[in-house]
Amino acid sequence: MDKQLFRVQRIFHHLRMSSTAATQPEVLLEKQKNVGVITLNRPKALNALNLNMIRQIYPKLKEWEDNDDTTMIIIKGAGDKAFCAGGDIRAVTEAGKTGDRLAADFFREEYILNNAIGTCPIPYIAFIDGITMGGGVGLSVHGLYRVATERTLFAMPETAIGLFPDVGGGYFLPRLGGSLGMYLALTGYRLKGREVYKAGVATHYVESDKLPALEEELMSLKQSSSQKIDELLTKYHKETKREMPEVPEFSLEPHMDKINNLFSPDSVEEIFEALMEDGSEWAMQQLEKLKKMSPTSMKITHRQLSMGGHLSLQECLQIEYRMSQGCVRGHDFYEGVRAVLVDKDHSPKWNPSTLEGVTPRMLDSYFEPIPLSYLPAKELHL
């Protein structure tokens, strides 16, 4: 079994626990001094995000925004394995099969929270210590500051489960520079530790054992302007030592020219052709990886990112809501979750099974306005 797919399976295995009852609060919302602190409190489920957590975080975030004495917001995950490994996808697919509203409400309310984070008027600091994927990316990447550690593992692996890099992926991925975002979105490549900062996903890099001291100093700032916060974060960032100076800080650095060239074409089919024409060992490895992904997911993802580079976060999230409901109405999302999460055979039967089978009309359907009959009780206002 491919090592990357195996690791994804292990992460999704933890996400299966996201529907189980918890004896502890799933999210802690505290005001410490003048700082709002959000702690995702489901360490056994890798702090997977569910609708109940979203419905607690959003109103508290808005309350803190309106409170003049709240100087900043810090979000972190409990335990030492994950910030947040993703959303409650198992519950969403189960709801989608029965027509339950959860399949619409989860995406809608998650995206509204993502937009609130992206437009938060006070400094929002995410300690992305550990696994940060899917829904965890949405809780962090749109904030003003993202602090990675040596334990950070970032990825958007949705094309492997018949979905797409949502939670504003259409906004932030095209802005990483060159074709890096397209590469990460289509392949699900995992960034580790310092390279999460090097790629532009994190704004700072700090050793994990320094986070408690950093948090305490942030809370003790007499002037908590963005400038003072940035100065403190930069101070910790500069004090961080290189773990292994002989190892490149960014594993993709040797391949960036190829990534920028081979993942820049105007369609997924042309990307496949470019990889074939290149013929290098690295290009062939990427091609084999892409052949395992959902053809539909790759094509909607390509269009999503191609559009998103010119749109606002709110506009991207509105489009992604349409896409999410297209996936809920379709086939590959359920099949991908089955293959990776339920049966774990890693042999999804995609439909269509080829890129050519995903017709322009099918592709367009994922981006069309949602019919009223599909909308949840409240329309998507972001």
Short mmCIF file of C-alpha atoms in Angstrom, two decimals:
data_model
loop_
_atom_site.label_atom_id
_atom_site.label_comp_id
_atom_site.label_asym_id
_atom_site.label_seq_id
_atom_site.Cartn_x
_atom_site.Cartn_y
_atom_site.Cartn_z
CA MET A 1 0.00 0.00 0.00
CA ASP A 2 1.22 3.51 -0.84
CA LYS A 3 2.73 5.03 2.33
CA GLN A 4 0.94 8.35 1.91
CA LEU A 5 -2.45 6.67 1.46
CA PHE A 6 -1.76 4.51 4.50
CA ARG A 7 -1.09 7.58 6.62
CA VAL A 8 -4.25 9.24 5.31
CA GLN A 9 -6.16 6.08 6.27
CA ARG A 10 -4.82 6.28 9.84
CA ILE A 11 -5.90 9.90 10.11
CA PHE A 12 -9.36 9.19 8.72
CA HIS A 13 -9.62 6.27 11.17
CA HIS A 14 -9.40 8.78 13.99
CA LEU A 15 -12.03 10.92 12.27
CA ARG A 16 -14.43 7.98 12.53
CA MET A 17 -14.51 8.66 16.25
CA SER A 18 -15.92 12.13 15.61
CA SER A 19 -19.53 10.97 15.96
CA THR A 20 -19.03 9.24 19.30
CA ALA A 21 -20.25 10.79 22.51
CA ALA A 22 -17.69 12.68 24.54
CA THR A 23 -17.54 12.96 28.32
CA GLN A 24 -15.51 16.15 28.10
CA PRO A 25 -16.56 19.37 26.34
CA GLU A 26 -15.64 19.09 22.67
CA VAL A 27 -14.37 22.65 22.59
CA LEU A 28 -13.22 24.93 25.41
CA LEU A 29 -14.00 28.64 25.07
CA GLU A 30 -12.31 30.74 27.70
CA LYS A 31 -11.46 34.37 28.34
CA GLN A 32 -8.03 34.61 29.94
CA LYS A 33 -7.05 38.16 30.81
CA ASN A 34 -8.06 40.00 27.63
CA VAL A 35 -7.51 37.05 25.33
CA GLY A 36 -10.16 34.74 23.91
CA VAL A 37 -8.83 31.17 23.89
CA ILE A 38 -10.37 28.39 21.79
CA THR A 39 -9.18 24.85 22.55
CA LEU A 40 -10.34 22.02 20.31
CA ASN A 41 -10.79 19.33 22.94
CA ARG A 42 -11.11 15.99 21.18
CA PRO A 43 -7.55 14.64 21.25
CA LYS A 44 -8.61 10.99 20.84
CA ALA A 45 -10.33 11.96 17.58
CA LEU A 46 -7.40 14.19 16.56
CA ASN A 47 -9.59 17.19 17.42
CA ALA A 48 -11.86 16.50 14.44
CA LEU A 49 -14.35 19.30 13.83
CA ASN A 50 -18.08 18.58 14.00
CA LEU A 51 -21.19 20.72 13.67
CA ASN A 52 -21.67 20.99 17.41
CA MET A 53 -18.20 22.52 17.76
CA ILE A 54 -18.82 24.94 14.89
CA ARG A 55 -22.05 26.09 16.54
CA GLN A 56 -20.18 26.84 19.75
CA ILE A 57 -17.16 28.56 18.24
CA TYR A 58 -18.94 30.92 15.85
CA PRO A 59 -21.13 32.85 18.33
CA LYS A 60 -18.28 33.10 20.82
CA LEU A 61 -15.98 34.46 18.13
CA LYS A 62 -18.55 37.13 17.24
CA GLU A 63 -19.07 37.94 20.93
CA TRP A 64 -15.34 38.48 21.45
CA GLU A 65 -15.17 40.63 18.32
CA ASP A 66 -17.85 42.93 19.75
CA ASN A 67 -16.18 43.12 23.16
CA ASP A 68 -13.76 46.06 23.26
CA ASP A 69 -11.55 44.49 25.91
CA THR A 70 -10.77 41.38 23.80
CA THR A 71 -7.33 42.09 22.38
CA MET A 72 -6.68 38.86 20.50
CA ILE A 73 -7.94 35.32 19.92
CA ILE A 74 -5.79 32.19 20.20
CA ILE A 75 -6.93 28.82 18.86
CA LYS A 76 -5.14 25.55 19.60
CA GLY A 77 -5.74 21.81 19.85
CA ALA A 78 -5.65 19.58 22.92
CA GLY A 79 -3.02 16.84 23.06
CA ASP A 80 0.26 16.57 21.17
CA LYS A 81 -0.84 14.85 17.95
CA ALA A 82 -3.14 17.25 16.16
CA PHE A 83 -4.36 20.79 15.89
CA CYS A 84 -7.35 19.51 13.91
CA ALA A 85 -7.16 16.61 11.47
CA GLY A 86 -10.30 17.52 9.54
CA GLY A 87 -14.06 17.63 9.60
CA ASP A 88 -16.70 15.06 10.45
CA ILE A 89 -16.85 13.61 6.95
CA ARG A 90 -18.22 10.24 8.05
CA ALA A 91 -21.30 11.90 9.55
CA VAL A 92 -21.72 14.09 6.47
CA THR A 93 -21.70 11.15 4.04
CA GLU A 94 -24.08 9.16 6.21
CA ALA A 95 -26.43 12.15 6.31
CA GLY A 96 -26.13 12.66 2.57
CA LYS A 97 -27.27 9.11 1.88
CA THR A 98 -30.53 9.72 3.72
CA GLY A 99 -31.14 13.31 2.68
CA ASP A 100 -30.51 14.58 6.21
CA ARG A 101 -29.98 18.35 6.50
CA LEU A 102 -26.59 17.80 8.13
CA ALA A 103 -25.07 17.27 4.67
CA ALA A 104 -25.95 20.88 3.84
CA ASP A 105 -25.78 22.49 7.28
CA PHE A 106 -22.29 21.23 8.11
CA PHE A 107 -20.64 22.74 5.03
CA ARG A 108 -22.71 25.93 5.18
CA GLU A 109 -21.99 26.68 8.83
CA GLU A 110 -18.35 25.62 8.56
CA TYR A 111 -17.81 28.03 5.68
CA ILE A 112 -19.56 30.85 7.55
CA LEU A 113 -17.12 30.26 10.41
CA ASN A 114 -14.19 30.24 7.96
CA ASN A 115 -15.32 33.60 6.62
CA ALA A 116 -15.70 35.01 10.15
CA ILE A 117 -12.11 34.01 10.88
CA GLY A 118 -10.91 35.61 7.65
CA THR A 119 -12.68 38.88 8.45
CA CYS A 120 -11.98 38.92 12.20
CA PRO A 121 -11.07 42.53 13.12
CA ILE A 122 -8.82 41.55 16.02
CA PRO A 123 -5.61 39.48 15.80
CA TYR A 124 -6.37 35.77 15.42
CA ILE A 125 -3.49 33.40 16.19
CA ALA A 126 -3.60 29.68 15.40
CA PHE A 127 -1.10 27.28 16.97
CA ILE A 128 -1.10 24.61 14.25
CA ASP A 129 0.88 22.14 16.32
CA GLY A 130 0.40 18.63 14.90
CA ILE A 131 -1.85 17.32 12.13
CA THR A 132 -3.63 20.16 10.34
CA MET A 133 -5.85 19.03 7.49
CA GLY A 134 -9.19 19.87 5.92
CA GLY A 135 -11.41 21.53 8.51
CA GLY A 136 -8.35 22.29 10.64
CA VAL A 137 -6.91 24.31 7.78
CA GLY A 138 -10.14 26.31 7.62
CA LEU A 139 -9.88 27.10 11.34
CA SER A 140 -6.37 28.47 10.96
CA VAL A 141 -5.18 29.57 7.55
CA HIS A 142 -7.55 32.54 7.18
CA GLY A 143 -6.46 34.08 10.48
CA LEU A 144 -3.82 36.78 10.75
CA TYR A 145 -1.15 34.47 12.23
CA ARG A 146 -0.44 30.73 11.91
CA VAL A 147 2.33 29.28 14.04
CA ALA A 148 3.72 25.93 12.88
CA THR A 149 5.98 23.61 14.88
CA GLU A 150 8.21 20.60 14.15
CA ARG A 151 5.10 18.44 14.70
CA THR A 152 2.94 20.19 12.12
CA LEU A 153 1.67 18.01 9.29
CA PHE A 154 -0.31 19.94 6.69
CA ALA A 155 -2.25 18.50 3.77
CA MET A 156 -5.42 18.90 1.74
CA PRO A 157 -6.02 15.25 0.71
CA GLU A 158 -9.60 15.63 -0.49
CA THR A 159 -9.14 14.47 -4.10
CA ALA A 160 -8.40 11.02 -2.66
CA ILE A 161 -11.89 10.82 -1.15
CA GLY A 162 -13.95 12.32 -3.94
CA LEU A 163 -14.16 15.80 -2.47
CA PHE A 164 -12.11 18.98 -3.11
CA PRO A 165 -9.91 21.29 -0.98
CA ASP A 166 -12.70 23.29 0.58
CA VAL A 167 -12.81 25.58 3.67
CA GLY A 168 -11.50 28.40 1.49
CA GLY A 169 -8.90 26.31 -0.32
CA GLY A 170 -9.91 28.06 -3.51
CA TYR A 171 -8.76 31.31 -1.94
CA PHE A 172 -5.53 30.53 -0.12
CA LEU A 173 -4.02 27.81 -2.32
CA PRO A 174 -3.69 29.95 -5.49
CA ARG A 175 -1.98 32.60 -3.37
CA LEU A 176 0.90 30.38 -2.25
CA GLY A 177 2.88 31.39 -5.31
CA GLY A 178 3.49 29.78 -8.66
CA SER A 179 1.67 26.47 -9.11
CA LEU A 180 2.40 25.18 -5.61
CA GLY A 181 -1.22 25.46 -4.52
CA MET A 182 -2.47 23.53 -7.55
CA TYR A 183 0.13 20.84 -6.90
CA LEU A 184 -0.83 20.50 -3.22
CA ALA A 185 -4.54 20.45 -4.06
CA LEU A 186 -4.38 17.80 -6.77
CA THR A 187 -1.82 15.46 -5.18
CA GLY A 188 -2.59 15.93 -1.46
CA TYR A 189 1.15 16.25 -0.81
CA ARG A 190 2.00 16.53 2.88
CA LEU A 191 4.12 19.38 4.22
CA LYS A 192 5.95 18.80 7.49
CA GLY A 193 7.33 21.08 10.17
CA ARG A 194 9.30 24.08 8.97
CA GLU A 195 8.30 23.58 5.35
CA VAL A 196 4.71 24.53 6.27
CA TYR A 197 6.21 27.97 6.95
CA LYS A 198 8.43 27.86 3.86
CA ALA A 199 5.41 27.13 1.66
CA GLY A 200 3.59 30.18 3.02
CA VAL A 201 0.86 28.27 4.88
CA ALA A 202 2.25 29.31 8.28
CA THR A 203 3.40 32.82 9.10
CA HIS A 204 5.85 31.72 11.82
CA TYR A 205 7.68 28.61 13.02
CA VAL A 206 8.29 27.90 16.72
CA GLU A 207 9.42 24.76 18.56
CA SER A 208 6.44 23.03 20.19
CA ASP A 209 7.92 23.10 23.69
CA LYS A 210 8.10 26.91 23.43
CA LEU A 211 4.38 27.35 22.73
CA PRO A 212 3.29 27.59 26.42
CA ALA A 213 5.82 30.37 27.03
CA LEU A 214 4.79 32.12 23.81
CA GLU A 215 1.13 31.94 24.80
CA GLU A 216 1.89 33.37 28.24
CA GLU A 217 3.87 36.23 26.75
CA LEU A 218 1.09 36.98 24.28
CA MET A 219 -1.39 37.20 27.13
CA SER A 220 0.94 39.48 29.08
CA LEU A 221 1.43 42.02 26.31
CA LYS A 222 0.57 45.48 27.61
CA GLN A 223 -0.01 46.71 24.08
CA SER A 224 -1.49 43.95 21.98
CA SER A 225 -1.48 45.68 18.62
CA SER A 226 -0.77 43.61 15.53
CA GLN A 227 2.69 45.15 15.45
CA LYS A 228 3.52 44.06 19.01
CA ILE A 229 2.11 40.58 18.41
CA ASP A 230 4.10 40.24 15.20
CA GLU A 231 7.27 41.39 16.97
CA LEU A 232 6.82 38.76 19.67
CA LEU A 233 6.05 35.97 17.21
CA THR A 234 9.03 36.97 15.09
CA LYS A 235 11.27 36.94 18.17
CA TYR A 236 10.31 33.32 18.94
CA HIS A 237 10.57 32.41 15.27
CA LYS A 238 14.13 33.72 15.01
CA GLU A 239 15.17 31.91 18.19
CA THR A 240 14.13 28.55 16.79
CA LYS A 241 17.00 26.26 15.88
CA ARG A 242 17.30 24.21 12.72
CA GLU A 243 16.64 20.58 13.65
CA MET A 244 18.96 19.13 11.00
CA PRO A 245 20.94 21.86 9.21
CA GLU A 246 22.07 19.42 6.54
CA VAL A 247 18.47 18.66 5.49
CA PRO A 248 16.75 21.14 3.10
CA GLU A 249 14.09 23.23 4.83
CA PHE A 250 11.62 22.64 2.00
CA SER A 251 11.40 19.18 0.46
CA LEU A 252 9.78 20.51 -2.72
CA GLU A 253 12.45 23.12 -3.38
CA PRO A 254 14.37 20.91 -5.88
CA HIS A 255 11.14 20.36 -7.82
CA MET A 256 9.63 23.85 -7.82
CA ASP A 257 10.57 24.62 -11.42
CA LYS A 258 8.82 21.45 -12.56
CA ILE A 259 5.83 22.13 -10.31
CA ASN A 260 5.46 25.66 -11.67
CA ASN A 261 5.70 24.45 -15.25
CA LEU A 262 3.93 21.09 -15.19
CA PHE A 263 1.02 22.10 -12.93
CA SER A 264 0.27 25.40 -14.68
CA PRO A 265 -1.71 24.16 -17.74
CA ASP A 266 -5.34 25.16 -18.21
CA SER A 267 -6.81 21.70 -17.61
CA VAL A 268 -6.09 18.50 -15.71
CA GLU A 269 -5.79 16.65 -19.01
CA GLU A 270 -3.01 19.04 -20.06
CA ILE A 271 -1.26 18.54 -16.71
CA PHE A 272 -1.28 14.79 -17.35
CA GLU A 273 0.14 15.37 -20.84
CA ALA A 274 2.84 17.68 -19.49
CA LEU A 275 3.92 15.09 -16.92
CA MET A 276 4.04 12.40 -19.60
CA GLU A 277 6.09 14.59 -21.91
CA ASP A 278 8.50 15.48 -19.12
CA GLY A 279 9.12 11.79 -18.48
CA SER A 280 11.41 12.29 -15.47
CA GLU A 281 11.22 9.91 -12.51
CA TRP A 282 9.66 12.65 -10.38
CA ALA A 283 7.06 13.48 -13.03
CA MET A 284 6.10 9.82 -13.40
CA GLN A 285 5.68 9.51 -9.64
CA GLN A 286 3.28 12.46 -9.65
CA LEU A 287 1.37 11.03 -12.59
CA GLU A 288 0.89 7.70 -10.83
CA LYS A 289 -0.31 9.52 -7.74
CA LEU A 290 -2.84 11.56 -9.72
CA LYS A 291 -4.19 8.46 -11.46
CA LYS A 292 -5.44 7.23 -8.06
CA MET A 293 -7.49 10.35 -7.41
CA SER A 294 -11.10 10.95 -8.36
CA PRO A 295 -11.23 12.36 -11.91
CA THR A 296 -14.25 14.45 -10.97
CA SER A 297 -12.52 15.81 -7.87
CA MET A 298 -9.42 16.76 -9.82
CA LYS A 299 -11.38 18.60 -12.49
CA ILE A 300 -13.59 20.57 -10.11
CA THR A 301 -10.53 21.35 -7.98
CA HIS A 302 -8.63 22.67 -10.99
CA ARG A 303 -11.49 24.99 -11.91
CA GLN A 304 -11.96 26.01 -8.26
CA LEU A 305 -8.35 27.16 -7.91
CA SER A 306 -8.23 28.72 -11.36
CA MET A 307 -11.20 30.90 -10.42
CA GLY A 308 -10.23 31.50 -6.81
CA GLY A 309 -7.05 33.41 -7.51
CA HIS A 310 -9.19 36.33 -8.70
CA LEU A 311 -11.96 36.17 -6.08
CA SER A 312 -12.46 37.23 -2.47
CA LEU A 313 -12.60 34.70 0.36
CA GLN A 314 -16.35 35.17 0.64
CA GLU A 315 -16.86 34.59 -3.07
CA CYS A 316 -14.69 31.46 -2.93
CA LEU A 317 -16.68 30.06 -0.01
CA GLN A 318 -19.95 30.69 -1.79
CA ILE A 319 -18.69 28.73 -4.79
CA GLU A 320 -17.34 25.97 -2.53
CA TYR A 321 -20.75 25.58 -0.91
CA ARG A 322 -22.21 24.90 -4.35
CA MET A 323 -19.40 22.43 -5.01
CA SER A 324 -19.95 20.68 -1.68
CA GLN A 325 -23.58 20.06 -2.46
CA GLY A 326 -22.62 18.79 -5.90
CA CYS A 327 -20.39 16.24 -4.18
CA VAL A 328 -23.21 15.31 -1.80
CA ARG A 329 -25.52 14.72 -4.78
CA GLY A 330 -22.85 12.79 -6.68
CA HIS A 331 -21.09 9.44 -6.40
CA ASP A 332 -17.37 9.83 -5.73
CA PHE A 333 -17.57 11.44 -2.27
CA TYR A 334 -19.38 8.39 -0.88
CA GLU A 335 -17.16 5.96 -2.75
CA GLY A 336 -13.99 7.70 -1.61
CA VAL A 337 -15.03 7.67 2.04
CA ARG A 338 -16.00 4.01 1.69
CA ALA A 339 -12.65 3.04 0.18
CA VAL A 340 -10.47 5.04 2.60
CA LEU A 341 -12.50 5.17 5.78
CA VAL A 342 -15.05 2.36 5.90
CA ASP A 343 -13.79 -0.72 4.03
CA LYS A 344 -10.21 0.58 3.80
CA ASP A 345 -9.53 -1.35 0.61
CA HIS A 346 -8.11 1.76 -1.09
CA SER A 347 -9.68 0.63 -4.33
CA PRO A 348 -12.31 3.24 -5.09
CA LYS A 349 -14.47 2.75 -8.16
CA TRP A 350 -14.71 6.29 -9.43
CA ASN A 351 -17.62 7.24 -11.67
CA PRO A 352 -16.72 8.56 -14.18
CA SER A 353 -13.50 6.59 -14.06
CA THR A 354 -11.57 8.77 -16.50
CA LEU A 355 -10.93 12.47 -16.97
CA GLU A 356 -12.56 12.32 -20.39
CA GLY A 357 -15.69 10.91 -18.79
CA VAL A 358 -16.18 14.08 -16.74
CA THR A 359 -18.01 16.11 -19.38
CA PRO A 360 -18.16 19.91 -19.46
CA ARG A 361 -21.84 19.72 -18.48
CA MET A 362 -21.05 17.58 -15.46
CA LEU A 363 -18.26 19.94 -14.47
CA ASP A 364 -20.50 22.99 -14.80
CA SER A 365 -23.14 21.43 -12.55
CA TYR A 366 -20.84 21.71 -9.51
CA PHE A 367 -20.64 25.48 -9.92
CA GLU A 368 -24.27 26.32 -10.62
CA PRO A 369 -26.39 28.19 -8.05
CA ILE A 370 -28.09 25.89 -5.55
CA PRO A 371 -31.78 25.26 -6.29
CA LEU A 372 -34.02 26.41 -3.47
CA SER A 373 -35.05 22.83 -2.77
CA TYR A 374 -31.46 22.02 -1.81
CA LEU A 375 -30.89 25.00 0.47
CA PRO A 376 -30.93 24.54 4.25
CA ALA A 377 -33.36 26.47 6.43
CA LYS A 378 -31.22 29.62 6.13
CA GLU A 379 -29.56 30.55 2.88
CA LEU A 380 -25.78 30.80 2.68
CA HIS A 381 -24.96 34.33 3.78
CA LEU A 382 -21.22 34.74 4.24
#
